[in-house]
Amino acid sequence: MTASGLRALHHGRAPGDPLVLPGPWDAASARVFADAGFPALATPSAGVAASLGYEDGSTPPAEMFAAVARIARSVSVPVSADIEAGYGLSPGELVERLLATGAVGCNLEDTVDGVLLDAGAQADRLAAVRAAAGDALFVNARIDTYATGVPDGVDPAAETLRRARLYAAAGADCVYPILAPPEVFGPLAGTLPGLPLNALARPDGPGPGRLGELGATRITFGPGLQRRATAAVREIADGLR
C-alpha cells in the first residue's frame, strides 16, 4: 500500500483498459470492492459526507480524515482520498494528516466556496504539497473548469489544458477535469503524453472502456456508487414496508 504502487498502476496501460477505481464511502463498501479484485480504491468526498450525515463540502476535516483512516485500514490495497480543496490546511499539515490515515493518494480540487481558484496560485499550492510529501503521495489535481465554470469569454477546453500543463509542471501525478466532455481527453492526452488523466464515469455517459479509448487513464465515479447503493436500500425499505 504505497504511493509508488498506486503510481505504477496508472502507467503502461493499453487504450481501452484504464485503471478503474471504485469509490468506497465506508469500511464495509471498501472491503466489498477490494474483495472483488480492484487493485486500488478512491474515496469520494460527497459519498463519505453522505455516509456521515453531511452535505457535500460540509464534512468537518477531522471526520473526513477519520473516515478515510477507517477505509484505509480495512483493506490491503492502496487508497486515494478525496480531500476537496484541502480544508484550508497548510501543505505540510495537510500531508501529515493525510499520510496518518494510511492513504497514499489524494484529490485536490481548484475550487473553494464555489469559486474557481487562480491557476497559478493552485499550481503553487500543488508544488508545496509535492514538496511536503515527496514521493509518498500520488497527487491527483482536479480541474473544475466544467464543474464550477469559467469566466465569460474563456474557452473551457483551452483553460482546462492550460491548468493541466501548470499542474503537471507543479508535480501532479494525474489531472482530473471533472465533468469534462469526453472529447476533451484526446487533446489532453496528445498535449501531455504520459500524464495520467482521470475521467468521471456517469450513468448517462460512455463506460470506462470507451473513456479509456478516448484518452482517459483512470476512471472514478464520484458519489455515483454510493447513490446507487442508497437507491438499492430504498428499494429494500419499500419492499419491507
JSON list of C-alpha atoms in Angstrom, two decimals, residues 145-147 155-157 160 177-188 198-200 202 205-206 211 214-216:
[
{"chain": "A", "resi": 145, "resn": "THR", "atom": "CA", "xyz": [-13.41, 24.36, -15.30]},
{"chain": "A", "resi": 146, "resn": "TYR", "atom": "CA", "xyz": [-16.50, 22.36, -16.28]},
{"chain": "A", "resi": 147, "resn": "ALA", "atom": "CA", "xyz": [-17.87, 21.87, -12.76]},
{"chain": "A", "resi": 155, "resn": "ASP", "atom": "CA", "xyz": [-12.90, 28.72, -23.68]},
{"chain": "A", "resi": 156, "resn": "PRO", "atom": "CA", "xyz": [-13.27, 25.92, -21.09]},
{"chain": "A", "resi": 157, "resn": "ALA", "atom": "CA", "xyz": [-11.30, 23.40, -23.15]},
{"chain": "A", "resi": 160, "resn": "THR", "atom": "CA", "xyz": [-8.58, 23.08, -18.90]},
{"chain": "A", "resi": 177, "resn": "PRO", "atom": "CA", "xyz": [-11.00, 17.52, -15.43]},
{"chain": "A", "resi": 178, "resn": "ILE", "atom": "CA", "xyz": [-14.20, 16.56, -13.66]},
{"chain": "A", "resi": 179, "resn": "LEU", "atom": "CA", "xyz": [-17.40, 16.71, -15.76]},
{"chain": "A", "resi": 180, "resn": "ALA", "atom": "CA", "xyz": [-15.37, 17.48, -18.89]},
{"chain": "A", "resi": 181, "resn": "PRO", "atom": "CA", "xyz": [-16.97, 16.19, -22.10]},
{"chain": "A", "resi": 182, "resn": "PRO", "atom": "CA", "xyz": [-15.31, 13.01, -23.36]},
{"chain": "A", "resi": 183, "resn": "GLU", "atom": "CA", "xyz": [-13.81, 14.75, -26.40]},
{"chain": "A", "resi": 184, "resn": "VAL", "atom": "CA", "xyz": [-11.55, 16.81, -24.12]},
{"chain": "A", "resi": 185, "resn": "PHE", "atom": "CA", "xyz": [-9.40, 13.81, -23.24]},
{"chain": "A", "resi": 186, "resn": "GLY", "atom": "CA", "xyz": [-7.91, 13.25, -26.68]},
{"chain": "A", "resi": 187, "resn": "PRO", "atom": "CA", "xyz": [-6.33, 16.73, -26.91]},
{"chain": "A", "resi": 188, "resn": "LEU", "atom": "CA", "xyz": [-5.16, 16.47, -23.30]},
{"chain": "A", "resi": 198, "resn": "ASN", "atom": "CA", "xyz": [-8.77, 10.88, -14.66]},
{"chain": "A", "resi": 199, "resn": "ALA", "atom": "CA", "xyz": [-12.29, 10.77, -16.13]},
{"chain": "A", "resi": 200, "resn": "LEU", "atom": "CA", "xyz": [-15.55, 10.68, -14.22]},
{"chain": "A", "resi": 202, "resn": "ARG", "atom": "CA", "xyz": [-21.50, 8.83, -15.26]},
{"chain": "A", "resi": 205, "resn": "GLY", "atom": "CA", "xyz": [-22.07, 8.80, -20.42]},
{"chain": "A", "resi": 206, "resn": "PRO", "atom": "CA", "xyz": [-19.52, 6.47, -22.00]},
{"chain": "A", "resi": 211, "resn": "LEU", "atom": "CA", "xyz": [-13.37, 6.63, -21.88]},
{"chain": "A", "resi": 214, "resn": "LEU", "atom": "CA", "xyz": [-10.76, 8.42, -25.78]},
{"chain": "A", "resi": 215, "resn": "GLY", "atom": "CA", "xyz": [-7.62, 9.05, -23.73]},
{"chain": "A", "resi": 216, "resn": "ALA", "atom": "CA", "xyz": [-8.51, 8.57, -20.06]}
]
